[in-house]
XYZ file of C-alpha atoms in Angstrom:
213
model
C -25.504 18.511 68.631
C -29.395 19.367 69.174
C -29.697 19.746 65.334
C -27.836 16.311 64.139
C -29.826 14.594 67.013
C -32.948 15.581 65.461
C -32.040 15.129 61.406
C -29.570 13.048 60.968
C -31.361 9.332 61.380
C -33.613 10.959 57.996
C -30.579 11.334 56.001
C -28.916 8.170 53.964
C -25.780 7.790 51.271
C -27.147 7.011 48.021
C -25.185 4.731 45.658
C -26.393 4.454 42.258
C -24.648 1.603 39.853
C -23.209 3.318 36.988
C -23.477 2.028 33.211
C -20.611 -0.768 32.789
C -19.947 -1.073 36.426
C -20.855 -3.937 38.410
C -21.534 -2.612 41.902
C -22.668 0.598 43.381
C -20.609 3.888 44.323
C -17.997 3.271 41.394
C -17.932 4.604 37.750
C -19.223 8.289 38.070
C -17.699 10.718 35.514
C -14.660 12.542 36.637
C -15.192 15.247 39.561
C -18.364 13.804 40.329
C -18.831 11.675 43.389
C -19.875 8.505 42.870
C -22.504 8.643 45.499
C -25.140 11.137 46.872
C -27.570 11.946 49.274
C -31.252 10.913 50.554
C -33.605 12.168 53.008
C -36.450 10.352 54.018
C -39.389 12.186 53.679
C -42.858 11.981 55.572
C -45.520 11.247 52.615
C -47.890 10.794 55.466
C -51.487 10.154 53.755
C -50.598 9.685 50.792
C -48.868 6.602 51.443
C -50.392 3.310 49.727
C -47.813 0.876 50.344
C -45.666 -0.404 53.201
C -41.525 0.951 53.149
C -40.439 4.140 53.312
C -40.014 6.832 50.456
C -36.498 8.992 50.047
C -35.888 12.161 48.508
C -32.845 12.754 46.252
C -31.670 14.659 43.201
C -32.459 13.456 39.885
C -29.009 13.986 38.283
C -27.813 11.311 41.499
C -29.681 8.153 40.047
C -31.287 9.222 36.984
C -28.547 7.056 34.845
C -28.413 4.232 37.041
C -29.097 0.970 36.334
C -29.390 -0.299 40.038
C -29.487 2.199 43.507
C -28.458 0.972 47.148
C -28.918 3.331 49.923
C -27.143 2.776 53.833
C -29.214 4.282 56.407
C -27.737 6.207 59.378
C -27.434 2.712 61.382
C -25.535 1.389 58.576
C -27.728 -1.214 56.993
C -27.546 -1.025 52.800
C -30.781 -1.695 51.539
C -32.185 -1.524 47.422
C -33.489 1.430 46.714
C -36.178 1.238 43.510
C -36.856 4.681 41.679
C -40.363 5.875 41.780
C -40.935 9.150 41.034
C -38.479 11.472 38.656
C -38.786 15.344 38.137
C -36.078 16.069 35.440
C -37.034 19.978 35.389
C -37.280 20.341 39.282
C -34.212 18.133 39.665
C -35.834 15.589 42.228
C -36.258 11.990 42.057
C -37.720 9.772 44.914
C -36.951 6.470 46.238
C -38.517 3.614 47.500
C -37.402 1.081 50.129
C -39.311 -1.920 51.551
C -37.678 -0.717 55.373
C -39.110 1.699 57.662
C -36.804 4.516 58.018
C -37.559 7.299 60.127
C -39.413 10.675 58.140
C -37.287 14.085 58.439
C -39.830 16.407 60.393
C -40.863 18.999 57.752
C -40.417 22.994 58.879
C -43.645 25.129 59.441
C -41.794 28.148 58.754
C -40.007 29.420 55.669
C -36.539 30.001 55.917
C -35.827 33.527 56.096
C -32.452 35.106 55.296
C -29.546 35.193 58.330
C -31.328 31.827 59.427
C -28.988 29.130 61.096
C -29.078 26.487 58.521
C -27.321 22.691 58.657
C -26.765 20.556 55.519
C -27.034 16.734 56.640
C -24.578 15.481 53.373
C -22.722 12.315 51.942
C -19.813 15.089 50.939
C -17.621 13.090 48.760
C -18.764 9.776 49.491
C -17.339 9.432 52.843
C -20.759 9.342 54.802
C -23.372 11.451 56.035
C -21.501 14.649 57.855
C -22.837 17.547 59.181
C -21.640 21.285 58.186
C -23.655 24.787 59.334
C -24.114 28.216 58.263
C -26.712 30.826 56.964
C -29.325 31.074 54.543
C -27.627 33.779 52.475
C -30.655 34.275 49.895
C -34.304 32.928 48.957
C -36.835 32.180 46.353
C -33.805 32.254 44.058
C -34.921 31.303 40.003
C -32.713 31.213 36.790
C -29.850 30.015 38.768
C -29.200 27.819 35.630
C -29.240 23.950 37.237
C -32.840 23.570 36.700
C -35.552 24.645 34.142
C -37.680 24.942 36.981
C -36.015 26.857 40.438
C -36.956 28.291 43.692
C -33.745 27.932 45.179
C -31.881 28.598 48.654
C -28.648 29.772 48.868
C -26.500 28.683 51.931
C -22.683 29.235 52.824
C -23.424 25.885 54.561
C -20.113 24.169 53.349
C -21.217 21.480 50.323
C -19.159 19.727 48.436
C -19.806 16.559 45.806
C -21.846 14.076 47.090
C -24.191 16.392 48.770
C -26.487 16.170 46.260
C -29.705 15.140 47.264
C -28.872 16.225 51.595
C -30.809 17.929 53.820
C -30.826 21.258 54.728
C -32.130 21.972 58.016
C -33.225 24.629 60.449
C -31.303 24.810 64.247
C -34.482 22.570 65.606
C -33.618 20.063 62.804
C -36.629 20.471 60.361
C -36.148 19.976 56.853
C -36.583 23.264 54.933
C -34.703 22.456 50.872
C -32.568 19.608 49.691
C -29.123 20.220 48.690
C -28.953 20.428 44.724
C -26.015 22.624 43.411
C -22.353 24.441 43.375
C -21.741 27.232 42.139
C -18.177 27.795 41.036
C -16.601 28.904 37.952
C -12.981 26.774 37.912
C -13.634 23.611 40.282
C -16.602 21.482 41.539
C -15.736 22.330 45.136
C -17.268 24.390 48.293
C -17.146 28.126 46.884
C -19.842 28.971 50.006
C -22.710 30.008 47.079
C -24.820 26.679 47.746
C -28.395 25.589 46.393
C -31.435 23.997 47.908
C -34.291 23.214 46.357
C -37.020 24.600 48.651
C -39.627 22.341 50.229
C -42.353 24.583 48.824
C -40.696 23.003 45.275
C -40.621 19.785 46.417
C -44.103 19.866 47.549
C -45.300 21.256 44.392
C -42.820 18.233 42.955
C -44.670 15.588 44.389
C -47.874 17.190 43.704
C -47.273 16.732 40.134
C -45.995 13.334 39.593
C -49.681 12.756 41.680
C -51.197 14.509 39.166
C -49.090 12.857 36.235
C -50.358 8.768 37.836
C -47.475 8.209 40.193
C -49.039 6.789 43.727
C -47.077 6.442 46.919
């Protein structure tokens, strides 16, 4: 209870509009949720404009022609794409509401950690599932052309994309990406995360490339 007390208000259901539908959460291909995952995340100084920014994976909302995310009170609010990182999988969102920052680890995971994902698991709201961290620093997984993945049995199913995955005090240490399974897009415990030292150098880069927060 310790850990969802301290994550989950950071974590919010993203629902991107698909192409030829006319309202959010409908229209994804089939076995794909329609919906995914966002975690707030602290840009702290580099912040130039009022709202709040939200991590989630590019694949979520790269196709989508409008994006409404509900926040863990249960208010919807539009979501505008910002940022996109097509080879590190990431994409960030921008909301005019303050939302409350996930508290970023100071540690690295480590394998045999305790590990939470905070996930919209088939579009049915943000739920809460634990395990280990069952491998690190993982690359040429074959999601991404650029990886440094962690690997969780942390249960994950569709819709997760775009979670949090969080140590036992609730700090954010990767954000939930991938599945792998050979037959079925369902929990086969070998989960992904991309790690925060990724999504650091992420948002280093679109800095680099002209995009401002």
């Amino acid at each position: 209870p310790q850990t969802w007390d301290a994550a989950n208000r950071s974590v919010v259901v993203v629902e991107p509009t698909w192409p030829g539908f006319a309202r959010p959460g409908f229209g994804a291909p089939p076995g794909v949720a329609p919906a995914g995952t966002g975690v707030v995340y602290p840009i702290g100084q580099m912040a130039t404009a009022p709202g709040s920014y939200i991590l989630t994976a590019a694949h979520v909302v790269v196709k989508a022609e409008r994006i409404e995310v509900t926040d863990s009170s249960g208010v919807r609010l539009e979501a505008r794409l910002h940022g996109l990182d097509l080879a590190r999988d990431i994409a960030v969102l921008h909301v005019e509401a303050s939302l409350e920052p996930v508290v970023l680890a100071e540690v690295q995971a480590l394998v045999g950690m305790h590990v939470c994902a905070l996930v919209n698991a088939f579009g049915l709201g943000t739920s809460f599932t634990c395990g280990v961290v069952s491998a690190v620093q993982l690359q040429n997984v074959g999601f991404n052309e650029i990886e440094d993945f962690i690997q969780t049995d942390a249960a994950v199913n569709p819709g997760a994309s775009g979670g949090a995955l969080v140590l036992a005090d609730g700090t954010f240490v990767g954000m939930l990406d991938g599945i792998f399974t050979k037959e079925a897009d369902i929990d086969a415990g070998v989960n992904f995360a991309v790690s925060l030292d990724l999504i650091k150098e992420s948002l280093a880069a679109m800095q680099a490339a002209g995009i401002r927060f």
